[in-house]
């Protein structure tokens, strides 16, 4: 990531409470765009006037629409002149479907810009330099960790060239996702199941494997969330075993079936397919993520069973884990995670818990890989 002016960065970290409050509000605003801005980032902006009073707020609401800074400047009007803009991501410096935000800030008379995270996108970065050249004071790094967390999917996709992957599962307290006879409905509470629809609405794609498709015939579309953009439903089906009539093939949301190059798909008429490299374990995870990234997918919700989850963990392609733990004991049945290529405790994928929340009768635990557990690239399967 491009280095910022150390003096300006230090100034941002030493910012007074008013700066912190404004940036935290910008982070909150940015979150409103989750699920509707891809392949663009989520961004929030707060504009204060010369006296420090908030006069404008905005967030990037949808891809192709005005950016957060433009919304906030429109709300502020002439009061923005001589003021400060707090932005969660460095203002863009390029003309795409919208104009450069750095130029919009300059033309509005903003004299100070505080941004949390520098833009890693080589096509858009450089806004900070443009602002400085116009005489605008630029400070970077304020609440960077919070802004990074809120924009993790887009930042991961830009930095790694693959979508961000959140693995979600529901299990009993002893780690079982189903009973010994295969029954699994319903381990988690209605509140947890409703929360999963929120995760789907915030994701570009939902991924399952053919085993889950055969066992559960899942629908995978978002329900009961007004205005939600339906994610792409993706099924990894190496041998093209999905049958016409599967719920995932209805018209509620777009669907993509990923099959091996040699799979016989003559029975799948009117279904969008992608043929990908496969080995003895099935379709390669890196090939799938590369194809999804090419299609503009920046965030993936992995809802597959233990075998698929194990393949993603083995590939070093899980960025966050959300587990719904129900107060239930089974003692037998499949575990949440199958073979992930981890043979000894020293090779375990260590996680850092970032949140624990009560959801209905369940506990939702959110965790991310620790810095020492994050691979630098997808491992070869």
PDB file of C-alpha atoms in Angstrom, residues 64-295:
ATOM      1  CA  UNK A  64     -22.417   3.582 -10.813  1.00  0.00           C
ATOM      2  CA  UNK A  65     -24.026   6.172  -8.568  1.00  0.00           C
ATOM      3  CA  UNK A  66     -22.462   9.220  -6.907  1.00  0.00           C
ATOM      4  CA  UNK A  67     -19.679   8.536  -4.459  1.00  0.00           C
ATOM      5  CA  UNK A  68     -19.925   9.293  -0.750  1.00  0.00           C
ATOM      6  CA  UNK A  69     -18.099  12.613  -1.053  1.00  0.00           C
ATOM      7  CA  UNK A  70     -20.508  13.861  -3.714  1.00  0.00           C
ATOM      8  CA  UNK A  71     -23.565  13.021  -1.605  1.00  0.00           C
ATOM      9  CA  UNK A  72     -22.044  14.747   1.432  1.00  0.00           C
ATOM     10  CA  UNK A  73     -21.002  17.842  -0.543  1.00  0.00           C
ATOM     11  CA  UNK A  74     -24.473  18.150  -2.062  1.00  0.00           C
ATOM     12  CA  UNK A  75     -25.978  18.047   1.428  1.00  0.00           C
ATOM     13  CA  UNK A  76     -23.492  20.632   2.697  1.00  0.00           C
ATOM     14  CA  UNK A  77     -23.863  23.081  -0.189  1.00  0.00           C
ATOM     15  CA  UNK A  78     -21.972  26.323   0.293  1.00  0.00           C
ATOM     16  CA  UNK A  79     -21.302  25.511   3.952  1.00  0.00           C
ATOM     17  CA  UNK A  80     -18.559  23.117   2.825  1.00  0.00           C
ATOM     18  CA  UNK A  81     -16.278  26.000   1.843  1.00  0.00           C
ATOM     19  CA  UNK A  82     -13.407  26.240   4.299  1.00  0.00           C
ATOM     20  CA  UNK A  83     -14.490  22.993   5.944  1.00  0.00           C
ATOM     21  CA  UNK A  84     -13.215  19.473   6.497  1.00  0.00           C
ATOM     22  CA  UNK A  85     -14.184  16.218   4.806  1.00  0.00           C
ATOM     23  CA  UNK A  86     -13.830  12.937   6.710  1.00  0.00           C
ATOM     24  CA  UNK A  87     -13.742   9.981   4.333  1.00  0.00           C
ATOM     25  CA  UNK A  88     -13.260   6.290   5.102  1.00  0.00           C
ATOM     26  CA  UNK A  89     -11.238   5.743   1.896  1.00  0.00           C
ATOM     27  CA  UNK A  90      -8.815   8.069   0.137  1.00  0.00           C
ATOM     28  CA  UNK A  91     -10.832  10.174  -2.343  1.00  0.00           C
ATOM     29  CA  UNK A  92     -10.583   8.723  -5.843  1.00  0.00           C
ATOM     30  CA  UNK A  93      -8.488  10.417  -8.496  1.00  0.00           C
ATOM     31  CA  UNK A  94      -9.949   8.974 -11.698  1.00  0.00           C
ATOM     32  CA  UNK A  95     -12.964   9.378 -13.938  1.00  0.00           C
ATOM     33  CA  UNK A  96     -15.034   6.227 -14.311  1.00  0.00           C
ATOM     34  CA  UNK A  97     -18.806   6.175 -14.292  1.00  0.00           C
ATOM     35  CA  UNK A  98     -18.483   9.186 -11.986  1.00  0.00           C
ATOM     36  CA  UNK A  99     -15.943  12.006 -11.771  1.00  0.00           C
ATOM     37  CA  UNK A 100     -12.918  12.164  -9.448  1.00  0.00           C
ATOM     38  CA  UNK A 101     -13.888  12.929  -5.861  1.00  0.00           C
ATOM     39  CA  UNK A 102     -10.582  14.693  -5.178  1.00  0.00           C
ATOM     40  CA  UNK A 103     -11.518  17.318  -7.766  1.00  0.00           C
ATOM     41  CA  UNK A 104     -15.063  17.621  -6.360  1.00  0.00           C
ATOM     42  CA  UNK A 105     -13.668  18.341  -2.891  1.00  0.00           C
ATOM     43  CA  UNK A 106     -11.321  20.984  -4.260  1.00  0.00           C
ATOM     44  CA  UNK A 107     -14.069  22.694  -6.240  1.00  0.00           C
ATOM     45  CA  UNK A 108     -16.333  22.718  -3.177  1.00  0.00           C
ATOM     46  CA  UNK A 109     -13.711  24.698  -1.247  1.00  0.00           C
ATOM     47  CA  UNK A 110     -12.799  21.989   1.258  1.00  0.00           C
ATOM     48  CA  UNK A 111      -9.530  22.979   2.934  1.00  0.00           C
ATOM     49  CA  UNK A 112      -8.822  19.798   4.942  1.00  0.00           C
ATOM     50  CA  UNK A 113      -9.394  16.125   4.172  1.00  0.00           C
ATOM     51  CA  UNK A 114      -9.004  13.322   6.705  1.00  0.00           C
ATOM     52  CA  UNK A 115      -9.177   9.817   5.272  1.00  0.00           C
ATOM     53  CA  UNK A 116      -8.902   6.524   7.121  1.00  0.00           C
ATOM     54  CA  UNK A 117      -7.470   4.133   4.518  1.00  0.00           C
ATOM     55  CA  UNK A 118      -5.307   4.808   1.485  1.00  0.00           C
ATOM     56  CA  UNK A 119      -6.701   3.514  -1.805  1.00  0.00           C
ATOM     57  CA  UNK A 120      -4.768   0.411  -2.981  1.00  0.00           C
ATOM     58  CA  UNK A 121      -6.420   0.477  -6.417  1.00  0.00           C
ATOM     59  CA  UNK A 122      -3.782   1.686  -8.907  1.00  0.00           C
ATOM     60  CA  UNK A 123      -6.523   3.049 -11.190  1.00  0.00           C
ATOM     61  CA  UNK A 124      -8.075   5.283  -8.543  1.00  0.00           C
ATOM     62  CA  UNK A 125      -5.387   6.190  -6.023  1.00  0.00           C
ATOM     63  CA  UNK A 126      -3.511   9.456  -5.985  1.00  0.00           C
ATOM     64  CA  UNK A 127      -6.368  11.579  -4.695  1.00  0.00           C
ATOM     65  CA  UNK A 128      -4.363  12.614  -1.642  1.00  0.00           C
ATOM     66  CA  UNK A 129      -1.557  13.949  -3.846  1.00  0.00           C
ATOM     67  CA  UNK A 130      -4.014  15.855  -6.028  1.00  0.00           C
ATOM     68  CA  UNK A 131      -5.550  17.441  -2.945  1.00  0.00           C
ATOM     69  CA  UNK A 132      -2.166  18.442  -1.532  1.00  0.00           C
ATOM     70  CA  UNK A 133      -1.128  19.974  -4.847  1.00  0.00           C
ATOM     71  CA  UNK A 134      -4.253  22.139  -4.653  1.00  0.00           C
ATOM     72  CA  UNK A 135      -3.283  23.358  -1.174  1.00  0.00           C
ATOM     73  CA  UNK A 136      -5.652  21.096   0.773  1.00  0.00           C
ATOM     74  CA  UNK A 137      -4.353  19.715   4.079  1.00  0.00           C
ATOM     75  CA  UNK A 138      -4.492  15.908   3.967  1.00  0.00           C
ATOM     76  CA  UNK A 139      -4.280  13.592   6.986  1.00  0.00           C
ATOM     77  CA  UNK A 140      -4.392   9.798   6.824  1.00  0.00           C
ATOM     78  CA  UNK A 141      -4.905   6.891   9.172  1.00  0.00           C
ATOM     79  CA  UNK A 142      -7.641   8.024  11.541  1.00  0.00           C
ATOM     80  CA  UNK A 143      -9.654   4.945  12.642  1.00  0.00           C
ATOM     81  CA  UNK A 144      -7.927   2.965   9.916  1.00  0.00           C
ATOM     82  CA  UNK A 145      -8.616  -0.400  11.588  1.00  0.00           C
ATOM     83  CA  UNK A 146     -12.355   0.284  11.830  1.00  0.00           C
ATOM     84  CA  UNK A 147     -12.559   1.487   8.244  1.00  0.00           C
ATOM     85  CA  UNK A 148     -10.512  -1.496   7.026  1.00  0.00           C
ATOM     86  CA  UNK A 149     -12.830  -3.919   8.810  1.00  0.00           C
ATOM     87  CA  UNK A 150     -15.898  -2.306   7.281  1.00  0.00           C
ATOM     88  CA  UNK A 151     -14.423  -2.432   3.791  1.00  0.00           C
ATOM     89  CA  UNK A 152     -12.611  -5.767   4.152  1.00  0.00           C
ATOM     90  CA  UNK A 153     -14.237  -7.433   1.147  1.00  0.00           C
ATOM     91  CA  UNK A 154     -13.280  -4.794  -1.391  1.00  0.00           C
ATOM     92  CA  UNK A 155      -9.805  -4.226   0.061  1.00  0.00           C
ATOM     93  CA  UNK A 156      -9.076  -7.962   0.048  1.00  0.00           C
ATOM     94  CA  UNK A 157     -10.217  -8.309  -3.556  1.00  0.00           C
ATOM     95  CA  UNK A 158      -8.014  -5.428  -4.717  1.00  0.00           C
ATOM     96  CA  UNK A 159      -4.953  -6.530  -2.755  1.00  0.00           C
ATOM     97  CA  UNK A 160      -5.128 -10.269  -3.467  1.00  0.00           C
ATOM     98  CA  UNK A 161      -6.966 -10.515  -6.792  1.00  0.00           C
ATOM     99  CA  UNK A 162      -9.610 -12.852  -5.374  1.00  0.00           C
ATOM    100  CA  UNK A 163     -12.908 -12.346  -3.568  1.00  0.00           C
ATOM    101  CA  UNK A 164     -13.127 -12.043   0.200  1.00  0.00           C
ATOM    102  CA  UNK A 165     -14.509 -15.271   1.698  1.00  0.00           C
ATOM    103  CA  UNK A 166     -16.701 -15.500   4.790  1.00  0.00           C
ATOM    104  CA  UNK A 167     -17.400 -19.064   5.920  1.00  0.00           C
ATOM    105  CA  UNK A 168     -20.670 -19.424   7.803  1.00  0.00           C
ATOM    106  CA  UNK A 169     -21.845 -22.536   9.589  1.00  0.00           C
ATOM    107  CA  UNK A 170     -24.335 -23.561  12.273  1.00  0.00           C
ATOM    108  CA  UNK A 171     -23.441 -26.277  14.763  1.00  0.00           C
ATOM    109  CA  UNK A 172     -24.213 -27.776  18.130  1.00  0.00           C
ATOM    110  CA  UNK A 173     -22.027 -27.012  21.134  1.00  0.00           C
ATOM    111  CA  UNK A 174     -20.112 -30.221  20.420  1.00  0.00           C
ATOM    112  CA  UNK A 175     -19.420 -29.097  16.854  1.00  0.00           C
ATOM    113  CA  UNK A 176     -21.934 -31.226  14.929  1.00  0.00           C
ATOM    114  CA  UNK A 177     -23.784 -29.835  11.918  1.00  0.00           C
ATOM    115  CA  UNK A 178     -26.182 -32.790  11.691  1.00  0.00           C
ATOM    116  CA  UNK A 179     -27.212 -35.888  13.616  1.00  0.00           C
ATOM    117  CA  UNK A 180     -25.870 -39.345  12.860  1.00  0.00           C
ATOM    118  CA  UNK A 181     -28.900 -40.031  10.664  1.00  0.00           C
ATOM    119  CA  UNK A 182     -28.230 -36.898   8.620  1.00  0.00           C
ATOM    120  CA  UNK A 183     -31.035 -34.733  10.008  1.00  0.00           C
ATOM    121  CA  UNK A 184     -29.994 -31.120  10.475  1.00  0.00           C
ATOM    122  CA  UNK A 185     -33.177 -28.987  10.495  1.00  0.00           C
ATOM    123  CA  UNK A 186     -33.177 -27.053  12.581  1.00  0.00           C
ATOM    124  CA  UNK A 187     -30.043 -26.896  14.720  1.00  0.00           C
ATOM    125  CA  UNK A 188     -29.959 -23.107  14.850  1.00  0.00           C
ATOM    126  CA  UNK A 189     -32.695 -20.750  16.043  1.00  0.00           C
ATOM    127  CA  UNK A 190     -35.077 -18.820  13.759  1.00  0.00           C
ATOM    128  CA  UNK A 191     -33.211 -15.649  14.711  1.00  0.00           C
ATOM    129  CA  UNK A 192     -29.903 -17.135  13.549  1.00  0.00           C
ATOM    130  CA  UNK A 193     -31.444 -18.253  10.278  1.00  0.00           C
ATOM    131  CA  UNK A 194     -32.791 -14.741   9.730  1.00  0.00           C
ATOM    132  CA  UNK A 195     -29.330 -13.341  10.443  1.00  0.00           C
ATOM    133  CA  UNK A 196     -27.898 -15.539   7.672  1.00  0.00           C
ATOM    134  CA  UNK A 197     -30.136 -13.709   5.205  1.00  0.00           C
ATOM    135  CA  UNK A 198     -28.393 -10.504   6.276  1.00  0.00           C
ATOM    136  CA  UNK A 199     -25.033 -12.106   5.492  1.00  0.00           C
ATOM    137  CA  UNK A 200     -26.347 -13.160   2.092  1.00  0.00           C
ATOM    138  CA  UNK A 201     -27.625  -9.649   1.386  1.00  0.00           C
ATOM    139  CA  UNK A 202     -24.176  -8.235   2.157  1.00  0.00           C
ATOM    140  CA  UNK A 203     -22.407 -10.707  -0.172  1.00  0.00           C
ATOM    141  CA  UNK A 204     -21.944 -10.780  -3.932  1.00  0.00           C
ATOM    142  CA  UNK A 205     -22.118 -14.567  -4.141  1.00  0.00           C
ATOM    143  CA  UNK A 206     -23.252 -17.529  -2.031  1.00  0.00           C
ATOM    144  CA  UNK A 207     -21.314 -20.755  -2.624  1.00  0.00           C
ATOM    145  CA  UNK A 208     -22.283 -24.360  -1.876  1.00  0.00           C
ATOM    146  CA  UNK A 209     -21.122 -27.743  -3.096  1.00  0.00           C
ATOM    147  CA  UNK A 210     -23.002 -30.538  -4.810  1.00  0.00           C
ATOM    148  CA  UNK A 211     -23.235 -32.485  -1.538  1.00  0.00           C
ATOM    149  CA  UNK A 212     -25.209 -29.698   0.118  1.00  0.00           C
ATOM    150  CA  UNK A 213     -27.318 -29.396  -3.014  1.00  0.00           C
ATOM    151  CA  UNK A 214     -28.257 -33.072  -2.913  1.00  0.00           C
ATOM    152  CA  UNK A 215     -28.804 -33.215   0.845  1.00  0.00           C
ATOM    153  CA  UNK A 216     -30.727 -29.988   1.445  1.00  0.00           C
ATOM    154  CA  UNK A 217     -31.893 -28.643  -1.948  1.00  0.00           C
ATOM    155  CA  UNK A 218     -31.118 -25.107  -0.665  1.00  0.00           C
ATOM    156  CA  UNK A 219     -32.639 -21.986  -2.187  1.00  0.00           C
ATOM    157  CA  UNK A 220     -29.812 -19.577  -1.238  1.00  0.00           C
ATOM    158  CA  UNK A 221     -31.707 -16.401  -2.167  1.00  0.00           C
ATOM    159  CA  UNK A 222     -32.235 -13.521   0.274  1.00  0.00           C
ATOM    160  CA  UNK A 223     -35.619 -13.325   1.936  1.00  0.00           C
ATOM    161  CA  UNK A 224     -37.303 -10.751   4.209  1.00  0.00           C
ATOM    162  CA  UNK A 225     -34.753  -7.972   3.630  1.00  0.00           C
ATOM    163  CA  UNK A 226     -36.316  -5.059   1.803  1.00  0.00           C
ATOM    164  CA  UNK A 227     -34.305  -3.697  -1.118  1.00  0.00           C
ATOM    165  CA  UNK A 228     -31.683  -6.447  -0.954  1.00  0.00           C
ATOM    166  CA  UNK A 229     -29.649  -7.127  -4.084  1.00  0.00           C
ATOM    167  CA  UNK A 230     -29.819 -10.873  -4.679  1.00  0.00           C
ATOM    168  CA  UNK A 231     -26.374 -12.511  -4.621  1.00  0.00           C
ATOM    169  CA  UNK A 232     -25.111 -14.829  -7.324  1.00  0.00           C
ATOM    170  CA  UNK A 233     -25.879 -18.421  -6.279  1.00  0.00           C
ATOM    171  CA  UNK A 234     -22.863 -20.603  -7.084  1.00  0.00           C
ATOM    172  CA  UNK A 235     -22.826 -24.404  -6.972  1.00  0.00           C
ATOM    173  CA  UNK A 236     -19.560 -26.362  -7.242  1.00  0.00           C
ATOM    174  CA  UNK A 237     -20.746 -29.433  -9.100  1.00  0.00           C
ATOM    175  CA  UNK A 238     -17.712 -31.180 -10.576  1.00  0.00           C
ATOM    176  CA  UNK A 239     -19.632 -33.899 -12.433  1.00  0.00           C
ATOM    177  CA  UNK A 240     -22.730 -31.791 -13.215  1.00  0.00           C
ATOM    178  CA  UNK A 241     -25.062 -33.813 -11.018  1.00  0.00           C
ATOM    179  CA  UNK A 242     -27.571 -31.010 -10.409  1.00  0.00           C
ATOM    180  CA  UNK A 243     -30.972 -31.947 -11.753  1.00  0.00           C
ATOM    181  CA  UNK A 244     -33.576 -29.710 -13.395  1.00  0.00           C
ATOM    182  CA  UNK A 245     -36.084 -28.605 -10.766  1.00  0.00           C
ATOM    183  CA  UNK A 246     -33.511 -27.885  -8.048  1.00  0.00           C
ATOM    184  CA  UNK A 247     -34.613 -24.859  -6.049  1.00  0.00           C
ATOM    185  CA  UNK A 248     -31.344 -23.067  -6.775  1.00  0.00           C
ATOM    186  CA  UNK A 249     -32.281 -23.024 -10.474  1.00  0.00           C
ATOM    187  CA  UNK A 250     -35.422 -20.928 -10.024  1.00  0.00           C
ATOM    188  CA  UNK A 251     -35.654 -17.278 -11.039  1.00  0.00           C
ATOM    189  CA  UNK A 252     -35.367 -15.744  -7.559  1.00  0.00           C
ATOM    190  CA  UNK A 253     -31.670 -14.920  -8.052  1.00  0.00           C
ATOM    191  CA  UNK A 254     -28.962 -15.521 -10.671  1.00  0.00           C
ATOM    192  CA  UNK A 255     -27.249 -18.912 -10.531  1.00  0.00           C
ATOM    193  CA  UNK A 256     -23.912 -20.205 -11.795  1.00  0.00           C
ATOM    194  CA  UNK A 257     -22.997 -23.901 -11.872  1.00  0.00           C
ATOM    195  CA  UNK A 258     -19.258 -24.583 -11.814  1.00  0.00           C
ATOM    196  CA  UNK A 259     -18.354 -27.918 -13.421  1.00  0.00           C
ATOM    197  CA  UNK A 260     -15.201 -29.704 -14.470  1.00  0.00           C
ATOM    198  CA  UNK A 261     -14.029 -29.159 -18.020  1.00  0.00           C
ATOM    199  CA  UNK A 262     -15.029 -32.663 -19.116  1.00  0.00           C
ATOM    200  CA  UNK A 263     -18.421 -32.836 -17.342  1.00  0.00           C
ATOM    201  CA  UNK A 264     -21.457 -33.901 -19.355  1.00  0.00           C
ATOM    202  CA  UNK A 265     -23.922 -31.009 -19.112  1.00  0.00           C
ATOM    203  CA  UNK A 266     -26.357 -31.892 -21.889  1.00  0.00           C
ATOM    204  CA  UNK A 267     -29.204 -32.171 -19.374  1.00  0.00           C
ATOM    205  CA  UNK A 268     -28.607 -28.626 -18.091  1.00  0.00           C
ATOM    206  CA  UNK A 269     -30.297 -26.505 -20.726  1.00  0.00           C
ATOM    207  CA  UNK A 270     -30.864 -22.838 -19.959  1.00  0.00           C
ATOM    208  CA  UNK A 271     -28.432 -22.929 -17.024  1.00  0.00           C
ATOM    209  CA  UNK A 272     -25.352 -20.695 -16.834  1.00  0.00           C
ATOM    210  CA  UNK A 273     -22.247 -22.850 -16.559  1.00  0.00           C
ATOM    211  CA  UNK A 274     -18.549 -22.250 -16.099  1.00  0.00           C
ATOM    212  CA  UNK A 275     -16.007 -25.001 -16.762  1.00  0.00           C
ATOM    213  CA  UNK A 276     -13.035 -24.920 -14.405  1.00  0.00           C
ATOM    214  CA  UNK A 277      -9.916 -26.985 -13.719  1.00  0.00           C
ATOM    215  CA  UNK A 278     -10.445 -29.873 -11.296  1.00  0.00           C
ATOM    216  CA  UNK A 279      -8.283 -32.474  -9.587  1.00  0.00           C
ATOM    217  CA  UNK A 280      -9.067 -35.619  -7.599  1.00  0.00           C
ATOM    218  CA  UNK A 281     -10.643 -33.475  -4.852  1.00  0.00           C
ATOM    219  CA  UNK A 282     -12.914 -31.556  -7.206  1.00  0.00           C
ATOM    220  CA  UNK A 283     -12.895 -28.088  -8.710  1.00  0.00           C
ATOM    221  CA  UNK A 284      -9.879 -26.102  -7.630  1.00  0.00           C
ATOM    222  CA  UNK A 285     -10.700 -23.366  -5.143  1.00  0.00           C
ATOM    223  CA  UNK A 286      -8.223 -20.933  -6.667  1.00  0.00           C
ATOM    224  CA  UNK A 287      -9.732 -21.457 -10.125  1.00  0.00           C
ATOM    225  CA  UNK A 288     -13.233 -20.811  -8.796  1.00  0.00           C
ATOM    226  CA  UNK A 289     -12.229 -17.650  -6.953  1.00  0.00           C
ATOM    227  CA  UNK A 290     -10.337 -16.395  -9.972  1.00  0.00           C
ATOM    228  CA  UNK A 291     -13.392 -16.877 -12.162  1.00  0.00           C
ATOM    229  CA  UNK A 292     -15.679 -15.163  -9.668  1.00  0.00           C
ATOM    230  CA  UNK A 293     -13.287 -12.235  -9.355  1.00  0.00           C
ATOM    231  CA  UNK A 294     -13.249 -11.918 -13.136  1.00  0.00           C
ATOM    232  CA  UNK A 295     -17.037 -11.700 -13.024  1.00  0.00           C
TER     233      UNK A 295
END
